[in-house]
Each structure stands twice: as C-alpha cells, then as structure tokens.
Amino acid sequence: MSFEPGLGRTQRWMQAVILHPGNTAQALSSDEAEREVPAKRLSEVVTPSRMLTSAERIGIYRDMYMLRLREALRTDYPLLFRFLGEERFEALADDYVHACPSQSYTLNRLGVHLPEFLRTAKVARRGFLYDLARFELAMTEAFDAEEAAVLSLIEVESLSEEAWDVMRLEPVPALRLLEFSYPVNAYARAVRDETPVPPLRKRATYAAVCRKDYGVVRLELPRAAFLLLRALASGTPLGGALGDPALRRVRESDLSGWFSQWTAAGMFRSIAGR
C-alpha cells in the first residue's frame, strides 16, 4: 500500500527534518520526524533522482536552510563575524540556531537572543563577545526603530535658565544607551577606519546608539555624560539629574558640548515641562 501522509504531516515532517541538529540521517530518524513520516518510508515522500538518493535530496534543503540562517546572522553581526572568523562564527551560529530556533516569519528577529546566548556560552573571550553582540544588536534595533521628528539645537538653546531645571526631554524611539565591560566601540571604530585594533582589555566603557538620516550614529561617552543622558532619557528633569553626586563636578561647558552632540545626533524628540 502506498504511503500518503497528506500536506499537514508532510509539512511537519519536513520542518522537523530541516530544523533537527546533527546530520541528515539523525534528523530523518528523530522522534519528531518519525511521528510524521517513518524513515523507512522516505523514498515514498521524497523520490530519489538519477543522481541523488532521497536522503541526499532532503539534505540539500537542510544545508540551504542553515546557510541562510548563518547569512542572516552574519548580516546582523558583521563585527562578531570579523572578530571570530568564518569557521568559529559558523560554529557559533549553528549552536545558537539549535538552542534558539527562529520563532518568527521574518529573519529580522533571528539574532535578538544572541547576546544572551553568548553570556553563558562556552567560548573564548566570552565577556568581550557578549558586549560586542549587545552593541551590534543595539545598532540593528536603532536602525529599525520607529521614525520620529527630532529636537533641534536651536530649540534647546532657546530655553530659559528656569526651564532648564524642570524640563524633561523625551528620547526618540531609536535611542539606545549601553554600558560595557570592554571597549567594543573602539574595536568597531578600528574596523571601520581600517586602523590597528586597540588593546581589548577589560574596562568600563559607555556608548549611545541612535539613528539619523537613515544611518546609525554611535557615540562613545564619558561616564558622567552617560549617567546624565540615561537620567534624562528616563524622564528625570535636568535639575534633578544634576543633583546626582557623580555629576556635581560637571561644568557648564561640558553640558553645552554634550547637548550640542546629542541634539546633532537626533537623540530627543520633544521637551516637556518648559
């Protein structure tokens, strides 16, 4: 009697075979695949060709699927790929995809859990890789964030001294503020500028990532600027933010320079409480 699993079972079987880790033989005999199509009936579902066996034919789909996932991760994490090299990156991508399979119809969301995966992965330079992945994910999120009108420097400079103490700045949706244990922004800058990579020793660094004119802007920040920007982005009025003991030595010239930089990067959309 011929074996006719039907469309639904065939789809579930093919998904189980394509997504299963290991080789094609292991995938075909996995519990998930066997529930839908017994391995001994494979040739009735995927007929062999003159040149390829049934297993080899389904193996092509498995290989192409993984190649596409690796390609998507490489697109989202080019710095990680550059640091690891092709072989190590592909091994990482395979481990990640098997641990965190795609749950979306689009590959745009495939790599969102990679930083968290790296946080506990058994890889060399884990701390640096974790920070680098967080940095790249922030750039992807900033690029894909909702569009918003931005506040101009003229609007900020027009505020009275009284308004500065009580005003609240609303950040644009694309703004990301990050604290790192390694100099990942310095590494990214060296790769971009094709200059020697600086020492990647552990040290606290701070960055802001945003989008302007359909391009991603990334700024390395001194700690005081980061603390102030984080407070402002969370809705704290400027006067309250400057009451932080860590910011009491901030000079007016520092504030002027920082606000010029932040508004030029398009980090804020509006002012409340003038």
XYZ file of N, CA and C in Angstrom:
822
model
N 0.849 -1.197 0.000
C 0.000 0.000 0.000
C 0.881 1.242 0.000
N 0.555 2.187 -0.877
C 1.355 3.411 -0.948
C 1.145 4.262 0.297
N 2.157 5.017 0.622
C 2.130 5.867 1.815
C 1.837 7.301 1.393
N 0.724 7.861 1.873
C 0.333 9.227 1.529
C 0.073 10.000 2.818
N 1.082 10.697 3.346
C 0.945 11.363 4.642
C 0.049 12.594 4.624
N -0.220 13.159 3.478
C -1.018 14.378 3.425
C -0.154 15.616 3.611
N -0.719 16.761 3.262
C 0.051 18.008 3.279
C 0.510 18.392 4.677
N -0.393 18.355 5.652
C -0.046 18.785 7.004
C 1.081 17.968 7.605
N 0.973 16.648 7.514
C 2.020 15.779 8.063
C 3.333 15.970 7.319
N 3.237 16.134 6.016
C 4.458 16.334 5.225
C 5.156 17.620 5.621
N 4.386 18.671 5.854
C 4.979 19.946 6.271
C 5.636 19.814 7.640
N 4.949 19.169 8.586
C 5.520 18.994 9.928
C 6.777 18.136 9.875
N 6.739 17.105 9.051
C 7.909 16.234 8.903
C 9.090 16.999 8.320
N 8.839 17.753 7.275
C 9.935 18.479 6.628
C 10.534 19.514 7.578
N 9.683 20.179 8.352
C 10.194 21.139 9.329
C 11.052 20.436 10.370
N 10.581 19.278 10.851
C 11.342 18.533 11.856
C 12.697 18.099 11.314
N 12.727 17.658 10.070
C 13.980 17.197 9.464
C 14.938 18.357 9.239
N 14.433 19.453 8.731
C 15.293 20.597 8.415
C 15.859 21.236 9.677
N 15.055 21.307 10.738
C 15.488 22.006 11.949
C 16.289 21.135 12.906
N 16.275 19.840 12.719
C 16.947 18.957 13.672
C 18.468 19.124 13.596
N 19.147 19.242 14.758
C 20.613 19.325 14.735
C 21.222 17.983 14.340
N 22.495 18.013 14.039
C 23.162 16.790 13.622
C 23.109 16.611 12.121
N 23.309 15.370 11.680
C 23.336 15.115 10.239
C 21.957 14.694 9.733
N 21.859 14.482 8.428
C 20.562 14.170 7.826
C 20.001 12.846 8.325
N 20.855 11.841 8.463
C 20.387 10.536 8.945
C 19.779 10.653 10.339
N 20.433 11.419 11.216
C 19.902 11.619 12.562
C 18.578 12.371 12.526
N 18.485 13.345 11.620
C 17.250 14.122 11.501
C 16.088 13.255 11.028
N 16.349 12.403 10.048
C 15.290 11.551 9.499
C 14.775 10.539 10.520
N 15.646 10.110 11.425
C 15.251 9.106 12.418
C 14.889 9.719 13.771
N 14.825 11.035 13.842
C 14.464 11.692 15.096
C 13.011 11.394 15.447
N 12.676 11.504 16.723
C 11.304 11.222 17.166
C 10.300 12.132 16.469
N 10.664 13.429 16.332
C 9.744 14.386 15.718
C 9.439 14.010 14.269
N 10.477 13.599 13.537
C 10.280 13.217 12.136
C 9.555 11.883 12.013
N 9.934 10.915 12.846
C 9.327 9.581 12.772
C 7.829 9.613 13.074
N 7.389 10.553 13.914
C 5.962 10.648 14.218
C 5.138 10.976 12.973
N 5.763 11.689 12.044
C 5.044 12.118 10.843
C 5.299 11.191 9.654
N 6.553 10.872 9.423
C 6.921 10.004 8.296
C 8.010 9.040 8.771
N 7.733 7.763 8.870
C 8.779 6.812 9.261
C 9.944 6.855 8.271
N 11.146 6.754 8.792
C 12.332 6.848 7.930
C 12.314 5.797 6.825
N 11.728 4.635 7.102
C 11.706 3.575 6.088
C 10.783 3.907 4.911
N 9.920 4.927 5.092
C 9.017 5.327 4.003
C 9.513 6.580 3.289
N 10.747 6.959 3.545
C 11.288 8.209 2.990
C 11.156 8.283 1.476
N 11.507 7.222 0.796
C 11.524 7.262 -0.673
C 10.138 7.434 -1.276
N 9.087 7.199 -0.461
C 7.723 7.396 -0.951
C 7.283 8.851 -0.827
N 8.004 9.615 0.001
C 7.687 11.038 0.185
C 8.623 11.900 -0.643
N 9.898 11.539 -0.639
C 10.896 12.234 -1.465
C 11.511 11.180 -2.380
N 11.117 11.191 -3.598
C 11.618 10.169 -4.525
C 13.071 10.447 -4.894
N 13.870 9.409 -5.056
C 15.263 9.614 -5.477
C 15.311 10.058 -6.936
N 16.388 10.722 -7.285
C 16.606 11.118 -8.678
C 17.674 10.217 -9.287
N 18.025 10.471 -10.500
C 19.071 9.678 -11.159
C 20.416 9.846 -10.467
N 20.641 11.030 -9.878
C 21.949 11.336 -9.304
C 21.965 11.315 -7.772
N 20.798 11.492 -7.134
C 20.766 11.664 -5.681
C 19.779 10.707 -5.031
N 20.137 10.245 -3.841
C 19.204 9.451 -3.049
C 18.163 10.375 -2.423
N 17.139 9.783 -1.857
C 16.105 10.578 -1.180
C 16.706 11.383 -0.031
N 17.594 10.749 0.739
C 18.223 11.442 1.869
C 19.089 12.595 1.386
N 19.793 12.397 0.303
C 20.633 13.469 -0.235
C 19.786 14.636 -0.727
N 18.626 14.337 -1.295
C 17.767 15.410 -1.788
C 17.222 16.253 -0.637
N 16.728 15.619 0.416
C 16.233 16.397 1.557
C 17.392 17.074 2.278
N 18.581 16.464 2.196
C 19.766 17.074 2.804
C 20.118 18.411 2.187
N 19.821 18.582 0.910
C 20.078 19.871 0.249
C 19.264 20.970 0.917
N 18.004 20.690 1.234
C 17.161 21.682 1.897
C 17.695 22.004 3.292
N 18.152 20.963 3.999
C 18.730 21.201 5.331
C 19.945 22.115 5.235
N 20.822 21.828 4.306
C 22.045 22.624 4.158
C 21.732 24.062 3.758
N 20.810 24.254 2.825
C 20.474 25.596 2.360
C 19.806 26.410 3.457
N 19.004 25.753 4.272
C 18.351 26.459 5.381
C 19.389 26.991 6.360
N 20.339 26.155 6.740
C 21.372 26.595 7.669
C 22.244 27.683 7.052
N 22.541 27.559 5.767
C 23.322 28.604 5.100
C 22.600 29.935 5.160
N 21.281 29.906 4.968
C 20.501 31.151 5.009
C 20.491 31.742 6.409
N 20.385 30.921 7.424
C 20.399 31.423 8.796
C 21.765 32.002 9.150
N 22.828 31.329 8.757
C 24.170 31.863 9.005
C 24.351 33.206 8.312
N 23.854 33.286 7.089
C 23.968 34.529 6.323
C 23.215 35.661 7.014
N 22.026 35.371 7.541
C 21.241 36.389 8.238
C 21.961 36.868 9.492
N 22.539 35.945 10.250
C 23.268 36.327 11.459
C 24.532 37.103 11.115
N 25.185 36.705 10.048
C 26.387 37.436 9.622
C 26.036 38.869 9.219
N 24.883 39.064 8.594
C 24.443 40.405 8.211
C 24.189 41.274 9.433
N 23.595 40.697 10.472
C 23.282 41.457 11.683
C 24.482 41.627 12.606
N 25.464 40.737 12.501
C 26.617 40.775 13.408
C 27.936 40.746 12.627
N 28.184 41.736 11.780
C 29.413 41.727 10.974
C 30.678 41.879 11.814
N 30.605 42.626 12.915
C 31.786 42.787 13.767
C 32.116 41.479 14.482
N 31.092 40.793 14.917
C 31.296 39.492 15.559
C 31.919 38.515 14.568
N 31.431 38.540 13.333
C 32.000 37.684 12.289
C 33.459 38.043 12.046
N 33.743 39.327 11.995
C 35.119 39.785 11.752
C 36.043 39.316 12.871
N 35.589 39.405 14.094
C 36.429 39.040 15.233
C 36.659 37.529 15.298
N 35.609 36.746 15.068
C 35.712 35.291 15.217
C 36.320 34.603 13.999
N 36.095 35.166 12.818
C 36.474 34.467 11.597
C 35.356 33.529 11.163
N 35.406 33.101 9.911
C 34.284 32.349 9.334
C 33.998 31.038 10.056
N 35.026 30.259 10.337
C 34.805 28.930 10.919
C 34.196 29.019 12.313
N 34.769 29.854 13.164
C 34.253 29.979 14.529
C 32.870 30.628 14.544
N 32.652 31.595 13.653
C 31.340 32.240 13.612
C 30.265 31.248 13.178
N 30.558 30.427 12.181
C 29.569 29.453 11.714
C 29.259 28.429 12.800
N 30.268 28.017 13.548
C 30.033 27.075 14.647
C 29.144 27.719 15.708
N 29.424 28.995 16.021
C 28.596 29.720 16.978
C 27.168 29.857 16.457
N 27.028 30.214 15.176
C 25.700 30.385 14.585
C 24.900 29.088 14.640
N 25.542 27.966 14.336
C 24.844 26.676 14.366
C 24.381 26.343 15.782
N 25.268 26.544 16.759
C 24.900 26.271 18.153
C 23.743 27.168 18.589
N 23.810 28.419 18.195
C 22.766 29.371 18.582
C 21.420 29.012 17.960
N 21.414 28.721 16.675
C 20.162 28.405 15.980
C 19.508 27.153 16.559
N 20.317 26.179 16.948
C 19.757 24.966 17.535
C 19.226 25.235 18.945
N 19.869 26.148 19.671
C 19.411 26.481 21.020
C 18.240 27.458 20.997
N 18.236 28.359 20.018
C 17.205 29.401 19.918
C 16.650 29.439 18.496
N 15.898 28.442 18.097
C 15.393 28.404 16.717
C 14.482 29.583 16.416
N 14.425 29.946 15.158
C 13.606 31.078 14.731
C 12.143 30.848 15.094
N 11.515 31.875 15.681
C 10.107 31.800 16.061
C 9.263 32.797 15.277
N 9.845 33.416 14.270
C 9.168 34.477 13.531
C 9.144 34.155 12.043
N 8.197 34.769 11.365
C 8.120 34.601 9.908
C 9.245 35.331 9.192
N 9.903 36.260 9.892
C 10.981 37.038 9.291
C 12.303 36.747 9.976
N 13.379 36.732 9.220
C 14.705 36.506 9.794
C 15.256 37.749 10.473
N 14.536 38.869 10.395
C 14.994 40.092 11.063
C 15.112 39.906 12.569
N 14.364 38.968 13.130
C 14.363 38.746 14.576
C 15.221 37.545 14.981
N 15.882 36.928 14.036
C 16.620 35.700 14.332
C 17.682 35.902 15.400
N 18.411 37.018 15.334
C 19.562 37.200 16.214
C 19.306 37.939 17.506
N 18.041 38.174 17.874
C 17.771 39.012 19.044
C 18.243 38.372 20.347
N 18.350 37.062 20.388
C 18.764 36.391 21.625
C 20.248 36.026 21.621
N 20.970 36.405 20.588
C 22.381 36.016 20.512
C 23.217 36.603 21.648
N 23.050 37.881 22.022
C 23.844 38.379 23.157
C 23.618 37.562 24.427
N 22.358 37.267 24.737
C 22.069 36.489 25.937
C 22.623 35.074 25.819
N 22.592 34.504 24.628
C 23.185 33.186 24.398
C 24.679 33.222 24.673
N 25.338 34.283 24.214
C 26.784 34.403 24.405
C 27.158 34.629 25.863
N 26.248 35.178 26.630
C 26.549 35.491 28.034
C 26.933 34.249 28.815
N 26.389 33.102 28.429
C 26.693 31.861 29.144
C 27.342 30.802 28.251
N 27.644 31.159 27.009
C 28.230 30.182 26.083
C 29.659 29.830 26.493
N 30.074 28.625 26.154
C 31.440 28.182 26.448
C 32.339 28.534 25.271
N 32.713 29.809 25.212
C 33.557 30.311 24.126
C 34.669 31.164 24.716
N 35.785 31.237 24.002
C 36.879 32.109 24.418
C 36.460 33.566 24.261
N 36.957 34.420 25.144
C 36.649 35.856 25.118
C 35.140 36.107 25.246
N 34.498 35.328 26.090
C 33.041 35.395 26.218
C 32.549 36.791 26.608
N 33.222 37.430 27.562
C 32.785 38.748 28.006
C 32.828 39.778 26.897
N 33.911 39.764 26.123
C 34.022 40.707 25.007
C 32.979 40.404 23.934
N 32.795 39.134 23.604
C 31.825 38.757 22.579
C 30.406 39.135 23.001
N 30.105 38.965 24.276
C 28.784 39.349 24.797
C 28.548 40.844 24.606
N 29.532 41.658 24.978
C 29.400 43.107 24.808
C 29.308 43.494 23.336
N 30.121 42.861 22.508
C 30.115 43.188 21.080
C 28.763 42.844 20.454
N 28.192 41.718 20.839
C 26.880 41.334 20.313
C 25.800 42.296 20.795
N 25.864 42.728 22.039
C 24.903 43.715 22.545
C 24.999 45.008 21.750
N 26.216 45.414 21.445
C 26.446 46.642 20.688
C 25.838 46.528 19.291
N 26.080 45.408 18.631
C 25.552 45.238 17.277
C 24.027 45.102 17.277
N 23.475 44.439 18.278
C 22.021 44.338 18.361
C 21.403 45.715 18.567
N 22.036 46.548 19.388
C 21.533 47.909 19.602
C 21.529 48.701 18.301
N 22.555 48.524 17.472
C 22.601 49.229 16.192
C 21.489 48.747 15.263
N 21.227 47.448 15.267
C 20.135 46.915 14.448
C 18.793 47.449 14.924
N 18.585 47.461 16.238
C 17.330 47.962 16.793
C 17.151 49.444 16.510
N 18.231 50.209 16.618
C 18.149 51.642 16.334
C 17.770 51.882 14.875
N 18.356 51.112 13.997
C 18.070 51.282 12.567
C 16.613 50.951 12.254
N 16.059 49.957 12.943
C 14.696 49.501 12.663
C 13.631 50.217 13.483
N 14.026 51.117 14.377
C 13.075 51.750 15.292
C 12.113 52.682 14.555
N 11.032 52.978 15.237
C 10.006 53.879 14.705
C 10.595 55.255 14.367
N 10.126 55.815 13.279
C 10.568 57.149 12.861
C 9.991 58.200 13.809
N 10.749 59.281 14.056
C 10.270 60.366 14.917
C 10.949 61.670 14.527
N 10.194 62.773 14.631
C 10.791 64.094 14.442
C 11.770 64.343 15.584
N 12.831 65.092 15.320
C 13.859 65.303 16.342
C 13.919 66.765 16.761
N 14.392 66.948 17.975
C 14.558 68.270 18.564
C 15.816 68.921 18.005
N 15.738 70.198 17.688
C 16.901 70.895 17.144
C 17.687 71.576 18.251
N 18.945 71.874 17.967
C 19.786 72.586 18.926
C 19.234 73.978 19.190
N 18.649 74.604 18.194
C 18.067 75.942 18.373
C 16.962 75.901 19.417
N 16.130 74.860 19.388
C 15.056 74.734 20.376
C 15.618 74.564 21.783
N 16.679 73.806 21.909
C 17.291 73.600 23.224
C 17.926 74.887 23.723
N 18.642 75.583 22.859
C 19.329 76.812 23.265
C 18.369 77.947 23.573
N 17.129 77.858 23.095
C 16.156 78.926 23.339
C 15.511 78.834 24.714
N 15.782 77.787 25.463
C 15.177 77.618 26.782
C 15.750 78.602 27.787
N 14.900 79.072 28.688
C 15.363 79.960 29.757
C 16.104 79.153 30.815
N 16.850 79.844 31.681
C 17.590 79.148 32.743
C 16.638 78.416 33.676
N 15.464 79.017 33.935
C 14.483 78.377 34.810
C 13.955 77.084 34.187
N 13.762 77.117 32.872
C 13.228 75.937 32.186
C 14.206 74.771 32.237
N 15.483 75.068 32.218
C 16.487 74.003 32.233
C 16.359 73.126 33.477
N 15.960 73.720 34.601
C 15.895 72.956 35.844
C 14.724 71.981 35.888
N 13.651 72.277 35.153
C 12.445 71.458 35.268
C 12.087 70.710 33.983
N 12.776 71.011 32.894
C 12.387 70.411 31.618
C 12.673 68.915 31.601
N 11.842 68.206 30.865
C 12.037 66.776 30.630
C 12.194 66.553 29.135
N 13.208 65.814 28.776
C 13.472 65.526 27.370
C 12.954 64.134 27.032
N 12.180 64.038 25.975
C 11.677 62.740 25.536
C 12.599 62.185 24.456
N 13.201 61.027 24.687
C 14.121 60.463 23.686
C 13.368 59.916 22.478
N 14.047 59.851 21.355
C 13.468 59.211 20.172
C 13.449 57.700 20.394
N 12.562 56.975 19.728
C 12.494 55.519 19.917
C 13.791 54.791 19.567
N 14.617 55.400 18.723
C 15.838 54.717 18.271
C 16.982 54.781 19.276
N 16.871 55.591 20.314
C 17.998 55.778 21.236
C 18.239 54.531 22.078
N 19.484 54.114 22.127
C 19.918 53.007 22.977
C 21.137 53.467 23.767
N 21.114 53.242 25.074
C 22.230 53.605 25.947
C 22.809 52.331 26.537
N 24.122 52.178 26.414
C 24.745 50.907 26.786
C 25.987 51.116 27.637
N 26.112 50.243 28.614
C 27.289 50.208 29.483
C 28.004 48.885 29.238
N 29.296 48.959 28.978
C 30.062 47.770 28.614
C 31.217 47.532 29.583
N 31.692 46.304 29.573
C 32.889 45.948 30.340
C 34.135 45.904 29.466
N 33.948 46.075 28.150
C 35.064 46.033 27.196
C 34.907 47.162 26.171
N 36.009 47.587 25.548
C 35.971 48.719 24.605
C 35.462 48.323 23.218
N 34.204 47.946 23.134
C 33.671 47.451 21.860
C 33.521 48.565 20.823
N 33.221 49.776 21.279
C 33.101 50.874 20.312
C 34.457 51.191 19.696
N 35.499 51.112 20.488
C 36.847 51.337 19.955
C 37.200 50.262 18.928
N 36.790 49.029 19.196
C 37.022 47.956 18.224
C 36.260 48.229 16.933
N 34.997 48.634 17.056
C 34.182 48.926 15.870
C 34.778 50.069 15.058
N 35.283 51.062 15.750
C 35.882 52.214 15.057
C 37.141 51.795 14.306
N 37.950 50.944 14.918
C 39.177 50.483 14.263
C 38.858 49.661 13.015
N 37.831 48.823 13.100
C 37.426 48.031 11.931
C 36.928 48.946 10.820
N 36.103 49.913 11.190
C 35.558 50.839 10.183
C 36.658 51.646 9.517
N 37.594 52.147 10.311
C 38.648 53.020 9.787
C 39.849 52.252 9.251
N 39.819 50.927 9.398
C 40.924 50.075 8.950
C 42.241 50.495 9.604
N 42.166 50.711 10.909
C 43.331 51.057 11.712
C 43.617 49.906 12.676
N 44.808 49.879 13.295
C 45.119 48.788 14.224
C 44.096 48.696 15.356
N 43.723 47.489 15.693
C 42.759 47.271 16.772
C 43.433 47.578 18.105
N 42.801 48.390 18.958
C 43.408 48.722 20.248
C 43.367 47.525 21.189
N 44.104 47.578 22.290
C 44.021 46.501 23.279
C 42.576 46.329 23.752
N 42.140 45.105 23.853
C 40.748 44.836 24.220
C 40.647 44.353 25.660
N 41.451 44.961 26.508
C 41.425 44.610 27.924
C 40.134 45.098 28.575
N 39.765 44.429 29.638
C 38.527 44.753 30.338
C 38.601 46.136 30.968
N 37.643 46.984 30.649
C 37.492 48.309 31.261
C 36.098 48.826 30.936
N 35.554 49.603 31.850
C 34.199 50.123 31.664
C 34.174 51.151 30.537
N 33.238 51.005 29.633
C 33.033 51.977 28.559
C 31.534 52.205 28.405
N 31.187 53.333 27.779
C 29.790 53.733 27.675
C 29.517 54.240 26.263
N 28.316 53.954 25.768
C 28.001 54.348 24.394
C 26.528 54.695 24.262
N 26.244 55.553 23.303
C 24.876 55.851 22.881
C 24.767 55.495 21.409
N 23.677 54.855 21.054
C 23.415 54.478 19.665
C 22.081 55.083 19.259
N 22.050 55.685 18.084
C 20.836 56.330 17.613
C 20.796 56.241 16.091
N 19.734 56.760 15.502
C 19.631 56.787 14.048
C 19.336 58.208 13.591
N 20.029 58.623 12.550
C 19.777 59.939 11.974
C 19.951 59.851 10.463
N 19.002 60.415 9.739
C 19.058 60.418 8.268
C 19.282 59.010 7.718
N 18.583 58.042 8.297
C 18.604 56.654 7.833
C 19.979 55.997 7.980
N 20.764 56.524 8.890
C 22.044 55.916 9.221
C 22.188 55.816 10.727
N 22.953 54.844 11.197
C 23.148 54.649 12.633
C 24.301 55.515 13.118
N 24.057 56.232 14.210
C 25.073 57.063 14.854
C 25.454 56.394 16.166
N 26.735 56.248 16.424
C 27.178 55.688 17.698
C 28.206 56.625 18.311
N 28.012 56.911 19.591
C 28.881 57.837 20.301
C 29.459 57.155 21.527
N 30.760 57.275 21.704
C 31.371 56.827 22.951
C 31.275 57.974 23.938
N 30.842 57.679 25.164
C 30.559 58.716 26.149
C 31.451 58.573 27.373
N 31.869 59.706 27.951
C 32.471 59.623 29.284
C 31.395 59.211 30.284
N 31.820 58.685 31.418
C 30.852 58.143 32.377
C 29.842 59.193 32.817
N 30.286 60.410 33.093
C 29.369 61.455 33.558
C 28.311 61.761 32.499
N 28.727 61.843 31.243
C 27.770 62.108 30.164
C 26.768 60.962 30.043
N 27.239 59.743 30.191
C 26.347 58.585 30.118
C 25.313 58.627 31.237
N 25.762 58.903 32.462
C 24.840 58.947 33.597
C 23.792 60.036 33.411
N 24.213 61.191 32.927
C 23.271 62.287 32.702
C 22.288 61.933 31.595
N 22.790 61.425 30.494
C 21.923 61.089 29.367
C 20.935 59.991 29.751
N 21.389 59.023 30.515
C 20.485 57.953 30.956
C 19.384 58.502 31.854
N 19.752 59.416 32.749
C 18.749 60.020 33.629
C 17.736 60.830 32.829
N 18.216 61.623 31.883
C 17.318 62.435 31.062
C 16.400 61.556 30.217
N 16.943 60.494 29.655
C 16.148 59.604 28.806
C 15.075 58.870 29.602
N 15.285 58.720 30.905
C 14.295 58.047 31.748
C 13.238 59.006 32.274
N 13.351 60.305 31.927
C 12.341 61.280 32.320
C 12.711 62.164 33.489
N 13.930 62.061 33.998
C 14.364 62.915 35.099
C 14.635 64.325 34.584
N 14.097 65.366 35.252
C 14.408 66.738 34.828
C 15.904 67.012 34.954
N 16.396 67.950 34.172
C 17.826 68.239 34.190
C 18.298 68.625 35.578
N 17.509 69.469 36.274
C 17.913 69.887 37.613
C 18.063 68.718 38.557
N 17.128 67.768 38.489
C 17.206 66.588 39.333
C 18.366 65.692 38.962
N 18.620 65.551 37.672
C 19.718 64.700 37.216
C 21.059 65.230 37.684
N 21.211 66.545 37.645
C 22.486 67.145 38.048
C 22.698 67.086 39.555
N 21.660 66.689 40.306
C 21.818 66.507 41.741
C 22.521 65.212 42.100
N 22.728 64.347 41.131
C 23.468 63.103 41.353
C 24.895 63.454 41.779
N 25.377 62.895 42.907
C 26.745 63.200 43.353
C 27.797 62.950 42.282
N 27.556 61.984 41.417
C 28.532 61.676 40.367
C 28.609 62.771 39.312
N 27.628 63.695 39.316
C 27.576 64.738 38.286
C 27.820 66.135 38.840
N 28.169 66.242 40.089
C 28.309 67.564 40.697
C 29.498 68.340 40.159
N 30.459 67.649 39.585
C 31.630 68.345 39.047
C 31.499 68.639 37.554
N 30.346 68.349 36.987
C 30.135 68.643 35.569
C 30.088 70.147 35.365
N 30.874 70.635 34.427
C 30.934 72.071 34.156
C 29.894 72.466 33.114
N 29.588 73.756 33.112
C 28.621 74.270 32.142
C 29.107 74.043 30.717
N 30.413 74.159 30.524
C 30.961 73.931 29.180
C 30.786 72.469 28.756
N 30.863 71.544 29.736
C 30.612 70.135 29.432
C 29.171 69.941 28.970
N 28.238 70.547 29.719
C 26.823 70.423 29.375
C 26.547 70.956 27.979
N 27.113 72.108 27.686
C 26.896 72.721 26.375
C 27.400 71.809 25.256
N 28.586 71.263 25.449
C 29.157 70.374 24.439
C 28.359 69.095 24.278
N 27.925 68.530 25.397
C 27.159 67.285 25.328
C 25.818 67.489 24.628
N 25.119 68.556 25.005
C 23.813 68.796 24.393
C 23.944 69.095 22.903
N 24.996 69.774 22.523
C 25.225 70.014 21.092
C 25.412 68.687 20.361
N 26.188 67.804 20.971
C 26.448 66.491 20.368
C 25.176 65.648 20.310
N 24.417 65.644 21.387
C 23.222 64.805 21.460
C 22.131 65.277 20.507
N 21.937 66.589 20.438
C 20.910 67.090 19.519
C 21.349 66.911 18.066
N 22.648 67.062 17.805
C 23.146 66.839 16.439
C 22.928 65.393 16.011
N 22.972 64.481 16.977
C 22.757 63.060 16.680
C 21.278 62.695 16.624
N 20.404 63.658 16.949
C 18.963 63.407 16.877
C 18.443 62.495 17.964
N 18.888 62.698 19.217
C 18.527 61.785 20.292
C 17.204 62.106 20.978
N 16.707 63.357 20.821
C 15.484 63.745 21.526
C 14.421 64.211 20.547
N 13.166 63.983 20.931
C 12.055 64.328 20.047
C 11.246 65.519 20.542
N 11.239 65.772 21.852
C 10.433 66.880 22.369
C 10.887 67.263 23.769
N 10.377 68.427 24.222
C 10.652 68.939 25.564
C 9.328 69.071 26.299
N 9.283 68.596 27.532
C 8.100 68.751 28.376
C 8.480 69.523 29.627
N 7.521 70.265 30.186
C 7.748 70.982 31.432
C 8.526 72.259 31.293
N 8.440 72.932 30.150
C 9.163 74.200 29.979
C 8.594 75.255 30.913
